[in-house]
PDB file of C-alpha atoms and ligand atoms in Angstrom:
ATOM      1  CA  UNK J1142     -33.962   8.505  62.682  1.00 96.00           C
ATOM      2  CA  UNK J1143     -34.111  11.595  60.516  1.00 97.00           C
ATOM      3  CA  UNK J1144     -30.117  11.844  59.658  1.00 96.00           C
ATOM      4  CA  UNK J1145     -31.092   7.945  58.472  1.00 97.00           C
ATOM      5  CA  UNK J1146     -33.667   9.181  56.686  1.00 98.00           C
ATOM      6  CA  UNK J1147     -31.665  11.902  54.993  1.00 98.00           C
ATOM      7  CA  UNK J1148     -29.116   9.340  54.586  1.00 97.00           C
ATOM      8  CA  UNK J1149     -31.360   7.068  52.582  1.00 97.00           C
ATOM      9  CA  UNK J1150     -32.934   9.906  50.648  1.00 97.00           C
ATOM     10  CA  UNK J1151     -29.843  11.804  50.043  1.00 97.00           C
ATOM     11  CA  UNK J1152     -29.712  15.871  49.032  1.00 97.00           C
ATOM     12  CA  UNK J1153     -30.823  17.958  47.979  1.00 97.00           C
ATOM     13  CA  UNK J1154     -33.308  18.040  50.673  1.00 98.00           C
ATOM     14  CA  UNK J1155     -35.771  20.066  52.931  1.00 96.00           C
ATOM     15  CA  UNK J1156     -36.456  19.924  56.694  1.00 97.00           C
ATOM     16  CA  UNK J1157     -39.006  21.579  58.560  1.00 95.00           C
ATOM     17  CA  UNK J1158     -39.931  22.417  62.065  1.00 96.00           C
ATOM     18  CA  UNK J1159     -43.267  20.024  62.414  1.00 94.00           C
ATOM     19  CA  UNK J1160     -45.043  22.524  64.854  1.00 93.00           C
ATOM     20  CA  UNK J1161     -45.889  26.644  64.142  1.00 88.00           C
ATOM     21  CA  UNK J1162     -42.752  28.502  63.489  1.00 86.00           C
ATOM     22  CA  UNK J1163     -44.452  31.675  61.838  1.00 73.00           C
ATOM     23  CA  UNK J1164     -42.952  30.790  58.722  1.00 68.00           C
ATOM     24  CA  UNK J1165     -39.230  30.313  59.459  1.00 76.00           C
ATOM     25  CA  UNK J1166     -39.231  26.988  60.529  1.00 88.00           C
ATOM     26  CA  UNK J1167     -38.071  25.615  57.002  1.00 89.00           C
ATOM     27  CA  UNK J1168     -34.586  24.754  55.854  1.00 92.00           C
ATOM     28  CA  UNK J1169     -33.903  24.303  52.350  1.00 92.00           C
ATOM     29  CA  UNK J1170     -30.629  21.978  52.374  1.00 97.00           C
ATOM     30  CA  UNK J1171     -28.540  21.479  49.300  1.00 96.00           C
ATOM     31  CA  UNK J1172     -26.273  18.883  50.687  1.00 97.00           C
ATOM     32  CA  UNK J1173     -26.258  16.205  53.467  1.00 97.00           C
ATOM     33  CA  UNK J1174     -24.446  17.974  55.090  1.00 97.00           C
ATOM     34  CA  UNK J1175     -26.789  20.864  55.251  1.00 97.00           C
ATOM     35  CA  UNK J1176     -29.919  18.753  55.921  1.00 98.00           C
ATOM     36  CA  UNK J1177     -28.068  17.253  59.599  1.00 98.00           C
ATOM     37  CA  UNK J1178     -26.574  20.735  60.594  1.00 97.00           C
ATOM     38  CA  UNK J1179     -30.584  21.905  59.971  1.00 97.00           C
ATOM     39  CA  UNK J1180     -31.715  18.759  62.037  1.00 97.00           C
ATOM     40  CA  UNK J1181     -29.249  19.336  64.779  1.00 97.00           C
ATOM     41  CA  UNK J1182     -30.684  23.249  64.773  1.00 96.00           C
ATOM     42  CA  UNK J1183     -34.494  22.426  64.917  1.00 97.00           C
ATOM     43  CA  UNK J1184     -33.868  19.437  67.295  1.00 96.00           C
ATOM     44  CA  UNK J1185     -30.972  19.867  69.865  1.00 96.00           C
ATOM     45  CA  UNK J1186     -30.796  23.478  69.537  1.00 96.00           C
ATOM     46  CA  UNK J1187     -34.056  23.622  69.830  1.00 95.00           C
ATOM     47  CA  UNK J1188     -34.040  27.101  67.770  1.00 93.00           C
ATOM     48  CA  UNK J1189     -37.822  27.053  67.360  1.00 93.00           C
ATOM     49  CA  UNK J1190     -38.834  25.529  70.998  1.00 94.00           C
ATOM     50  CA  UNK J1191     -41.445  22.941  71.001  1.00 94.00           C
ATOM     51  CA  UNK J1192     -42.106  23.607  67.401  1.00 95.00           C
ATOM     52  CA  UNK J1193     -39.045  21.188  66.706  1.00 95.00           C
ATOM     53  CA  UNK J1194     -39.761  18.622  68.562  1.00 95.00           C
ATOM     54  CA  UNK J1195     -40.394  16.555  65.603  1.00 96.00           C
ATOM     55  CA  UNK J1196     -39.304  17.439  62.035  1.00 97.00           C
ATOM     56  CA  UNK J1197     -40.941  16.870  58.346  1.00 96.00           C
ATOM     57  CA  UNK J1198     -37.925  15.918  56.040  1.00 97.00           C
ATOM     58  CA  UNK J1199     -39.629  15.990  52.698  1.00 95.00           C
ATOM     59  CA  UNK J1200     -38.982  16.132  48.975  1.00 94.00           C
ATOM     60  CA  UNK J1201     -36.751  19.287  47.856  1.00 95.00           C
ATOM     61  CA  UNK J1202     -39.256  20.879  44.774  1.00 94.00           C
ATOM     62  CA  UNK J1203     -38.318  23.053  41.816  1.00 93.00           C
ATOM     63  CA  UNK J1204     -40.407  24.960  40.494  1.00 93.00           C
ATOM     64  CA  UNK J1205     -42.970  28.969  41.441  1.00 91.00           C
ATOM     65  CA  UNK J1206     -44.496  28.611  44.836  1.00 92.00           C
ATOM     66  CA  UNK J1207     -47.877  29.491  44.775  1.00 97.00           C
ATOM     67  CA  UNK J1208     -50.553  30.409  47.157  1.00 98.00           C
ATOM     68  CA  UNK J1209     -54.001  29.336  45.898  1.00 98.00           C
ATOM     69  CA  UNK J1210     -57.213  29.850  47.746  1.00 98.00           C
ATOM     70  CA  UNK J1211     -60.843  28.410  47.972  1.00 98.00           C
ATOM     71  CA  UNK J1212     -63.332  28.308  49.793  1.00 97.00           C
ATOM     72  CA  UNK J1213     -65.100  25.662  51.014  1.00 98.00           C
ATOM     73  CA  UNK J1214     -68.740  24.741  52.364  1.00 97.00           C
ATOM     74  CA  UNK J1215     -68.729  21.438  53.736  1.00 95.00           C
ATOM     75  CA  UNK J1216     -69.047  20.211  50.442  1.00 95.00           C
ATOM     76  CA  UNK J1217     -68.441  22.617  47.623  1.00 95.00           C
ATOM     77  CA  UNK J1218     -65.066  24.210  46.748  1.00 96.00           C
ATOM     78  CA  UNK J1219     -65.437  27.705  45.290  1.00 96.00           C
ATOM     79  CA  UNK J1220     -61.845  28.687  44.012  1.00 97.00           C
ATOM     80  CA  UNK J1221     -60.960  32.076  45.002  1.00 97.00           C
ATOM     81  CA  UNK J1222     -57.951  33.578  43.126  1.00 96.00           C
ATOM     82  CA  UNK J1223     -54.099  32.869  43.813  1.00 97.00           C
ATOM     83  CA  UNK J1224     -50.980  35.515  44.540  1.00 98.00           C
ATOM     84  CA  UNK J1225     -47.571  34.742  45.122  1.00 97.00           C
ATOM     85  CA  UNK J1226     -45.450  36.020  48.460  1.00 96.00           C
ATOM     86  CA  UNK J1227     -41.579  36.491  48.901  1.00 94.00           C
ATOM     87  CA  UNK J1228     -41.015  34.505  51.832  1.00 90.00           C
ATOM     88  CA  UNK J1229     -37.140  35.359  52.425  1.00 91.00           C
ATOM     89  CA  UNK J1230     -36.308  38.423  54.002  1.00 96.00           C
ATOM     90  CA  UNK J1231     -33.460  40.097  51.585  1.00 97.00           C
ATOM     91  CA  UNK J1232     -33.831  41.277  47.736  1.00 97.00           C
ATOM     92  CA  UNK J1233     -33.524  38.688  44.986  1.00 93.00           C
ATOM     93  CA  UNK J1234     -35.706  35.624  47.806  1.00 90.00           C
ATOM     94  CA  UNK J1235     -32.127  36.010  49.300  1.00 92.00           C
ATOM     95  CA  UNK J1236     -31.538  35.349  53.390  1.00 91.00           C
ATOM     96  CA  UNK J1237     -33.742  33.375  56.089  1.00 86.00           C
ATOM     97  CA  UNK J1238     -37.305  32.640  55.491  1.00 84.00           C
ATOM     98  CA  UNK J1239     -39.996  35.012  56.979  1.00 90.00           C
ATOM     99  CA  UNK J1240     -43.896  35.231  57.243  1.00 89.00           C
ATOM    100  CA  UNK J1241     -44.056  36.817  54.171  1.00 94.00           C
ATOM    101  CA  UNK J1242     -42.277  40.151  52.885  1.00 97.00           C
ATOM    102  CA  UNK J1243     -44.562  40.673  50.083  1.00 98.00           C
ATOM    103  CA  UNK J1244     -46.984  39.368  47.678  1.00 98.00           C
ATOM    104  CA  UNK J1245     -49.026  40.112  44.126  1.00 98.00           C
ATOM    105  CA  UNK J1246     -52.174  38.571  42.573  1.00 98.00           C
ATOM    106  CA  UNK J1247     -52.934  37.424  39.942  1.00 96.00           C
ATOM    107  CA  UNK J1248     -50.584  34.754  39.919  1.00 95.00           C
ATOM    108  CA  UNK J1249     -50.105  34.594  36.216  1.00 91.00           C
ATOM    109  CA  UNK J1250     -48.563  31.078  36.549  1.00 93.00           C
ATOM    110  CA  UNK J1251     -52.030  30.233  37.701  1.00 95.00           C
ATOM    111  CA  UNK J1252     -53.949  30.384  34.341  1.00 95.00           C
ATOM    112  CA  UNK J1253     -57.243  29.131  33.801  1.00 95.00           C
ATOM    113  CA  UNK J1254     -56.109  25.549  32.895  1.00 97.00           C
ATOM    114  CA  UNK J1255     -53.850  25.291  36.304  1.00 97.00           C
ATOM    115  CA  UNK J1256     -56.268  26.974  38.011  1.00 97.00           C
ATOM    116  CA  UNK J1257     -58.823  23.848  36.805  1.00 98.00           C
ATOM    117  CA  UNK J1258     -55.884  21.433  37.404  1.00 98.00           C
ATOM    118  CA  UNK J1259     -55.606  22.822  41.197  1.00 98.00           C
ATOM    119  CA  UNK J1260     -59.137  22.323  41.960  1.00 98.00           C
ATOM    120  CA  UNK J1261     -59.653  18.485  40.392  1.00 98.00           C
ATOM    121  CA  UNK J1262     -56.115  17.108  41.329  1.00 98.00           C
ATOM    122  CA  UNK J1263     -55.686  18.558  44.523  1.00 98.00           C
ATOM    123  CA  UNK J1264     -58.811  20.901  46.318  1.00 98.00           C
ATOM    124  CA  UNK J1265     -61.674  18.683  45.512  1.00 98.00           C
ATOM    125  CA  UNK J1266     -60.109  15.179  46.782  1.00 98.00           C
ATOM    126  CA  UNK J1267     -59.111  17.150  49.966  1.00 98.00           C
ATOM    127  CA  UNK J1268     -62.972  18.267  50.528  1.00 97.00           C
ATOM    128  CA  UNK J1269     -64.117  14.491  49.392  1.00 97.00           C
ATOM    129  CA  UNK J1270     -61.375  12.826  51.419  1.00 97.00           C
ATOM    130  CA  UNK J1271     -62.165  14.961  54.594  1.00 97.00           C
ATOM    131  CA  UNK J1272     -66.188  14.963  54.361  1.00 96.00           C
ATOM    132  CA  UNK J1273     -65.773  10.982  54.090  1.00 97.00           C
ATOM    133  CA  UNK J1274     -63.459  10.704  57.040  1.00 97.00           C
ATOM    134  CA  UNK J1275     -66.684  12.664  58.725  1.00 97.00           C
ATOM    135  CA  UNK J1276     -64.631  15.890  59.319  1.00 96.00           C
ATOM    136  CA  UNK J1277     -66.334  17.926  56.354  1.00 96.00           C
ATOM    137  CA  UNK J1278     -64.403  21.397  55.920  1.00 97.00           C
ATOM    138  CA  UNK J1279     -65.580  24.165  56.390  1.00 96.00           C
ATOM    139  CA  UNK J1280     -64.165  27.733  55.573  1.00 96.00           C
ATOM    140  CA  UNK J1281     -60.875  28.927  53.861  1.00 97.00           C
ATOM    141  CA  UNK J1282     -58.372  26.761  52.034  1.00 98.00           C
ATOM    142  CA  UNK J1283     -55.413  28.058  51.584  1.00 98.00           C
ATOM    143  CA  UNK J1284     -53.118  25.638  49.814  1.00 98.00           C
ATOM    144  CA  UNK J1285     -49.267  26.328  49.182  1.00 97.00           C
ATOM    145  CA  UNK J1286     -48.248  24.632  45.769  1.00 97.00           C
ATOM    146  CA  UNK J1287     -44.855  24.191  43.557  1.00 96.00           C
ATOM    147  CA  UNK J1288     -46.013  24.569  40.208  1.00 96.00           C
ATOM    148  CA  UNK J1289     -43.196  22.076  38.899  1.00 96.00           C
ATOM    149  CA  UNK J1290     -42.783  21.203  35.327  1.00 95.00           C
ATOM    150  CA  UNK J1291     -44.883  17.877  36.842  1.00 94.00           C
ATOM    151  CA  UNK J1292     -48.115  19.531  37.364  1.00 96.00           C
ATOM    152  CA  UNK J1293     -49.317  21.506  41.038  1.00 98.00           C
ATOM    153  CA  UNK J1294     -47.425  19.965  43.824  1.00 97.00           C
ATOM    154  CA  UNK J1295     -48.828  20.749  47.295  1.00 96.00           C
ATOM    155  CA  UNK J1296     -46.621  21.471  49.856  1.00 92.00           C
ATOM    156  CA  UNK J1297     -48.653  22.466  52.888  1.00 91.00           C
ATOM    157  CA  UNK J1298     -52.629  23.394  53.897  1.00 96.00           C
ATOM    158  CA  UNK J1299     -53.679  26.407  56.000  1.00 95.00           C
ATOM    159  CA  UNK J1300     -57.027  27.033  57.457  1.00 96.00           C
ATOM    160  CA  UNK J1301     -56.816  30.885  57.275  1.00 97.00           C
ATOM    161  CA  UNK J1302     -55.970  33.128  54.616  1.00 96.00           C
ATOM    162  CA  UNK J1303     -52.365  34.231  53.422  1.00 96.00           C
ATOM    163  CA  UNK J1304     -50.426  37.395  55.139  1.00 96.00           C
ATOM    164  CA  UNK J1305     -49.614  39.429  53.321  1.00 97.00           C
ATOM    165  CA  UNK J1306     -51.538  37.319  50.465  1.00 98.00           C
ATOM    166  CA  UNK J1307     -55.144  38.183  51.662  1.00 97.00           C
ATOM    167  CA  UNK J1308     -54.091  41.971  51.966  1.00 98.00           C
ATOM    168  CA  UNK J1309     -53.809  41.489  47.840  1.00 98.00           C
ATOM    169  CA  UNK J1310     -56.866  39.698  47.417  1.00 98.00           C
ATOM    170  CA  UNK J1311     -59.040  42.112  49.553  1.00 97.00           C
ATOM    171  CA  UNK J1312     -57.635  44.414  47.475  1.00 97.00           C
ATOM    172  CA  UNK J1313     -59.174  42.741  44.289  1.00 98.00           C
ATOM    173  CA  UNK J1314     -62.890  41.392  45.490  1.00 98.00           C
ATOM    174  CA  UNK J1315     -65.645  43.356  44.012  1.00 98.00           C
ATOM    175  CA  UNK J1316     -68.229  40.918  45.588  1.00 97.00           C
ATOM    176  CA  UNK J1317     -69.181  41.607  49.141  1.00 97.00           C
ATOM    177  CA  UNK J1318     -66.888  39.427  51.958  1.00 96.00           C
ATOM    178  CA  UNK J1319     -69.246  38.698  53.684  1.00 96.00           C
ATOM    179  CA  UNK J1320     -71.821  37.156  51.984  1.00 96.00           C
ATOM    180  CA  UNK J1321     -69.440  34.800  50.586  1.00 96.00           C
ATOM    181  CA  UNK J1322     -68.452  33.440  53.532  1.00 96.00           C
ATOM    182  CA  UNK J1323     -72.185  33.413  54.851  1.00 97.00           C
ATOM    183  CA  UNK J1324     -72.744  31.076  51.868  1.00 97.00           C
ATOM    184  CA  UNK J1325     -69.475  28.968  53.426  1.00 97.00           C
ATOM    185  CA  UNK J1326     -71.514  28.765  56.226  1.00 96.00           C
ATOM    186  CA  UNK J1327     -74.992  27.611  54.929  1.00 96.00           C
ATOM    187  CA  UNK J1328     -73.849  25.415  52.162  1.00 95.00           C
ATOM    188  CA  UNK J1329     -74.595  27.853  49.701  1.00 96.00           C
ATOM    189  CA  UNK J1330     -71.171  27.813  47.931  1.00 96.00           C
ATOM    190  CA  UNK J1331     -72.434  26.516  44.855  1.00 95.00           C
ATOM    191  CA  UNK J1332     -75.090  29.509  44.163  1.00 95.00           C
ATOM    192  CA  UNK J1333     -72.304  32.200  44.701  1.00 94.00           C
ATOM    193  CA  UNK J1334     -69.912  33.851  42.103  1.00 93.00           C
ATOM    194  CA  UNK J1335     -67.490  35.786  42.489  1.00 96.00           C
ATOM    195  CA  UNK J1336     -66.246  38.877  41.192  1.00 97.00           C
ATOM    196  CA  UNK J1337     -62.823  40.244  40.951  1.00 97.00           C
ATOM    197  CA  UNK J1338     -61.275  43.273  40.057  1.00 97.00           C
ATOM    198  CA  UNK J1339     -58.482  42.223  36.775  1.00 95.00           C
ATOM    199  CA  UNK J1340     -56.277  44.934  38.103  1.00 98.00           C
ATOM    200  CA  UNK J1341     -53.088  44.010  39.818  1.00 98.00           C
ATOM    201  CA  UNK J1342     -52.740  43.790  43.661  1.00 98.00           C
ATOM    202  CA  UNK J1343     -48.908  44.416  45.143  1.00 98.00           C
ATOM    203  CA  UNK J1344     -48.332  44.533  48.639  1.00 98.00           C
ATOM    204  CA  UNK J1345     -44.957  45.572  50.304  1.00 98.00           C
ATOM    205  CA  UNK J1346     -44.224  44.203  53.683  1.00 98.00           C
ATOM    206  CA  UNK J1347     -42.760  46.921  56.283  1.00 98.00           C
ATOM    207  CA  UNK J1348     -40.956  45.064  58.812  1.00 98.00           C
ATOM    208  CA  UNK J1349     -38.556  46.667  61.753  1.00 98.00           C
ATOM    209  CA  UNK J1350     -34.731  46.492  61.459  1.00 98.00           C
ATOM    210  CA  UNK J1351     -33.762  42.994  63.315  1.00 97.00           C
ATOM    211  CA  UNK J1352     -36.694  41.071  61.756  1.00 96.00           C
ATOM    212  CA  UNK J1353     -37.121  38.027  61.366  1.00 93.00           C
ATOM    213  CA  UNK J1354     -34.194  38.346  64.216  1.00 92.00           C
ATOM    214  CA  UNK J1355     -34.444  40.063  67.305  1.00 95.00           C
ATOM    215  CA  UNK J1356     -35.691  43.430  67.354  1.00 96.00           C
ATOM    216  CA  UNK J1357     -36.847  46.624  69.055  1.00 97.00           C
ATOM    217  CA  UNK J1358     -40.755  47.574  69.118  1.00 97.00           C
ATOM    218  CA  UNK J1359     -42.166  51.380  69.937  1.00 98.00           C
ATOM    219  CA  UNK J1360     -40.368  53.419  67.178  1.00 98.00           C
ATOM    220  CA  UNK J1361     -42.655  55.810  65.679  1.00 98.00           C
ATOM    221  CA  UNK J1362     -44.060  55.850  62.099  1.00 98.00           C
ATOM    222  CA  UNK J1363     -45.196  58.544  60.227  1.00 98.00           C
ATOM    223  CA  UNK J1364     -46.564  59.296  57.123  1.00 98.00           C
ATOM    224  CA  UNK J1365     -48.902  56.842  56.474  1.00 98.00           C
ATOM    225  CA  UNK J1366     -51.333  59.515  55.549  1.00 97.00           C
ATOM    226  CA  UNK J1367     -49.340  60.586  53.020  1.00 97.00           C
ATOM    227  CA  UNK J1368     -48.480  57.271  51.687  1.00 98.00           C
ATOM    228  CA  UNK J1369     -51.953  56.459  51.200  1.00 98.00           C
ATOM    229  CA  UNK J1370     -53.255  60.056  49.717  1.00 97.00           C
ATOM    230  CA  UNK J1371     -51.760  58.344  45.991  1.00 93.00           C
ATOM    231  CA  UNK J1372     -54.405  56.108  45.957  1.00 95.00           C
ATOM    232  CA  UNK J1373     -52.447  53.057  48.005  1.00 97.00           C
ATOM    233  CA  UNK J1374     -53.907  51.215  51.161  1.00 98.00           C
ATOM    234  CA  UNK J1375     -51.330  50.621  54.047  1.00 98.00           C
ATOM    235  CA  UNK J1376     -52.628  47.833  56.384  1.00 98.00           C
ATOM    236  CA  UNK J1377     -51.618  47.930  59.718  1.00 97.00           C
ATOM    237  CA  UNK J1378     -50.329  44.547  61.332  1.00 96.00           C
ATOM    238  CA  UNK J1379     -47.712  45.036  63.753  1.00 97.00           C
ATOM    239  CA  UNK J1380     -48.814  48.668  65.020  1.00 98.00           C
ATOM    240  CA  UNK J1381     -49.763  50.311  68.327  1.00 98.00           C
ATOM    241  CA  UNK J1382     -51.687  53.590  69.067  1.00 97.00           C
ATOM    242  CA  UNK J1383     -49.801  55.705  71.522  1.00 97.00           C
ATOM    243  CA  UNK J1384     -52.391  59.027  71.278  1.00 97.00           C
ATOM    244  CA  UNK J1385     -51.650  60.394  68.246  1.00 95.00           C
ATOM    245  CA  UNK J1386     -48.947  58.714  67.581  1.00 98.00           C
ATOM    246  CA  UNK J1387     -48.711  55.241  65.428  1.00 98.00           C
ATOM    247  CA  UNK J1388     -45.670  52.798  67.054  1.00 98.00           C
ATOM    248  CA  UNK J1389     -44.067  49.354  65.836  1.00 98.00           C
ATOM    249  CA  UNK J1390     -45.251  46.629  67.637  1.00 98.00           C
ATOM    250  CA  UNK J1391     -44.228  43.639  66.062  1.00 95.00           C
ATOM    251  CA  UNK J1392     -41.677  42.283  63.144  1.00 97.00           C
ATOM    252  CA  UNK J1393     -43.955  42.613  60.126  1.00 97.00           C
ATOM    253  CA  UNK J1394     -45.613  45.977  60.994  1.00 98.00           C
ATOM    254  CA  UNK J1395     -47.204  47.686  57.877  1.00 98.00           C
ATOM    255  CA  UNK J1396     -48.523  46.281  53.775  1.00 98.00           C
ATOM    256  CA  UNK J1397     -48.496  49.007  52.016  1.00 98.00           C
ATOM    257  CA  UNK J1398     -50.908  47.610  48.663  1.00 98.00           C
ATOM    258  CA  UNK J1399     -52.025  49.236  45.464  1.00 98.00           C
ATOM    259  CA  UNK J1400     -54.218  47.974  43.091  1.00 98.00           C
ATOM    260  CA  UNK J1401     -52.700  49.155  39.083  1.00 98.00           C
ATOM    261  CA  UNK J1402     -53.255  47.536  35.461  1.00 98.00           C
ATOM    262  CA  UNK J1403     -49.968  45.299  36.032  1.00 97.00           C
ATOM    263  CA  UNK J1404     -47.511  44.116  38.204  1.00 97.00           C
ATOM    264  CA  UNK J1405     -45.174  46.458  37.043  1.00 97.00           C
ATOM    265  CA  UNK J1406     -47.569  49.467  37.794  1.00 98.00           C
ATOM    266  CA  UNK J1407     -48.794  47.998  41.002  1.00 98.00           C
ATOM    267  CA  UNK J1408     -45.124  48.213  42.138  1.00 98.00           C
ATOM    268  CA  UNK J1409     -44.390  51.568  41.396  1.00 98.00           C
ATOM    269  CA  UNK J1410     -47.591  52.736  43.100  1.00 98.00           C
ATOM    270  CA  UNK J1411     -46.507  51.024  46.226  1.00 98.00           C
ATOM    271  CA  UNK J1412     -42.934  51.594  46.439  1.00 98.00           C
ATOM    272  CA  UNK J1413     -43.954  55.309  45.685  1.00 98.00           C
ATOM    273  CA  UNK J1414     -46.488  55.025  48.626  1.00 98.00           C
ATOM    274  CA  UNK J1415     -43.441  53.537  50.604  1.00 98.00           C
ATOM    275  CA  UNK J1416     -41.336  56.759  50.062  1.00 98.00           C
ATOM    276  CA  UNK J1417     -43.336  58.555  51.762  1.00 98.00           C
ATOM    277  CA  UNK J1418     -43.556  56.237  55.188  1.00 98.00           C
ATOM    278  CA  UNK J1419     -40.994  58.317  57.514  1.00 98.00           C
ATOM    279  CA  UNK J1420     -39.511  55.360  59.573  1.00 98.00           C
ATOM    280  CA  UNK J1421     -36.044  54.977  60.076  1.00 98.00           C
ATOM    281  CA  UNK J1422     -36.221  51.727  62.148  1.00 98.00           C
ATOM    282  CA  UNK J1423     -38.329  50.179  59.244  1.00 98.00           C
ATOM    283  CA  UNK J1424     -36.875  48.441  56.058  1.00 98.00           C
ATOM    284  CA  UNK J1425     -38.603  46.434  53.064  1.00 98.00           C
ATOM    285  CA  UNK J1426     -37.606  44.447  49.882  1.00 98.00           C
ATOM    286  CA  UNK J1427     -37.168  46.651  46.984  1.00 98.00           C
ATOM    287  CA  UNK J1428     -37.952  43.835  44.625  1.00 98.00           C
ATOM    288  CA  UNK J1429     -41.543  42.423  45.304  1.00 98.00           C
ATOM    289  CA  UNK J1430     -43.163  41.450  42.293  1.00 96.00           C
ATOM    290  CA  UNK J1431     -39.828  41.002  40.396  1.00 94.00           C
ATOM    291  CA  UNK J1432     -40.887  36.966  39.257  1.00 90.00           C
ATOM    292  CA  UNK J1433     -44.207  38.559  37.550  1.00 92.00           C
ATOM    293  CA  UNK J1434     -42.263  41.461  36.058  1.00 93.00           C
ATOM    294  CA  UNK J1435     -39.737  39.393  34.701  1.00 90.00           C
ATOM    295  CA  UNK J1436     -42.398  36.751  33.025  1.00 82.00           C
TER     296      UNK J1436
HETATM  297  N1  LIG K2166     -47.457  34.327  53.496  1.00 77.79           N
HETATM  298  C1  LIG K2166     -47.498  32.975  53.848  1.00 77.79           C
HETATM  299  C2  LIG K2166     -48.486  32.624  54.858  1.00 77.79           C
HETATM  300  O1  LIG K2166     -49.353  33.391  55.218  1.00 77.79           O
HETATM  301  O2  LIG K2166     -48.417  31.503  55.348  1.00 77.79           O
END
């Protein structure tokens, strides 16, 4: 049924692993012949288990992908703000897809007239559509979007924030966390405003050598004191204590974020924060924010 439907549709094309595949489970095709090579991968390979037991074939989109966020009290949608992550692993969105290598926000691509566009086109009908199917939402929306030269196209919901997205937009809210999502809670969405820092948030993934392959955990980092004494916050996500000592445990294993007046400064505060990591089993893009420079 799905090489039919590929048939019918014809390339280029994307398929997707319909179950959790922490981010890799999508195959950009450019041909047919692409699109049933990635159907025979997901579904008699089985590369990503029971995640492929079904596949999504759906429209191939051109455009910025986009990762916008609100939140949402049963009935109110307060827009947060929206970044942008690299999802591939190699320089220049080169290579297989990841969770996430790194990310910036603001999105500039997301000005106020998109942002107004996301929330009435797409956000608000959601929060309608699901409190009058009597499942009202409650809690964070995370919604990935193609900006297309057709308006906001969404792509896919989360119920959680972004990684490393949310490690850029901590970095930016003034207002207190919690009390916003209190408000989530009570229905109190609509009372609440939010403030945010108009700096620039950067984040640069740390990942072990392997990743998003196979790969070894336990080597040791150091440095991260260092790397942080500029001014930059590294976030720990795959780590370990071991005593003193700080050890990979896991693929994605450190976002190393500063907060700057651009992009552009943003960067060079984190990759400068990233010279100082010692960790020889570790690697990351050298290119994240490049899109936002470039514009
Ligand atoms: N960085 C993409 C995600 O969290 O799904």
């Amino acid at each position: 049924a799905a090489r039919e439907y590929i048939r019918a549709q014809g390339a280029p094309i994307v398929v997707k692993a319909d179950g959790l595949a922490a981010g890799k489970g999508v195959i950009l095709c450019r041909n047919e012949k692409e699109a049933y090579a990635a159907v025979d991968h997901i579904m008699i390979e089985d590369a990503f288990g029971d995640a492929g037991a079904e596949v999504v074939i759906e429209e191939f989109m051109t455009g910025e992908e986009v990762s916008f966020f609100a939140l949402v009290d049963g009935e109110h949608a307060l827009p947060l703000v929206a970044a942008q992550d690299h999802k591939t692993v190699g320089d220049g969105d080169e290579g297989p897809n990841t969770g996430g290598m790194g990310a910036y926000s603001p999105a500039r691509v997301v000005d106020k007239a998109m942002a107004i566009t996301i929330m009435e086109t797409i956000i608000e009908p959601t929060i309608r559509g699901m409190a009058a199917d009597g499942m009202p939402y409650k809690g964070i929306l995370f919604a990935g979007l193609m900006i297309t030269d057709a308006g906001p196209k969404l792509i896919e919901y989360n119920c959680r924030f972004g990684d490393p997205e949310c490690q850029t937009l901590m970095m930016r809210l003034e207002s207190d966390l919690l009390e916003i999502l209190l408000a989530a809670v009570t229905g109190e969405l609509d009372q609440v405003k939010v403030e945010w820092n108009r700096n620039a948030a950067l984040t640069v993934v740390m990942a072990v050598n392997g990743y998003p392959g196979s790969y070894e955990k336990g080597s040791e980092i150091r440095g991260i004191n260092d790397a942080e004494a500029g001014g930059a916050i590294v976030f720990h996500a795959g780590t370990k204590a071991d005593g003193n000592k700080i050890l990979a445990n896991g693929g994605r294993v450190l976002n190393v974020t500063a907060l700057a007046p651009s992009v552009e400064k943003a960067q060079t505060k984190a990759y400068d924060a990233v010279a100082k990591i010692n960790w020889p089993e570790g690697f990351c893009r050298s290119d994240i924010g490049w899109r936002a420079i470039n514009r």
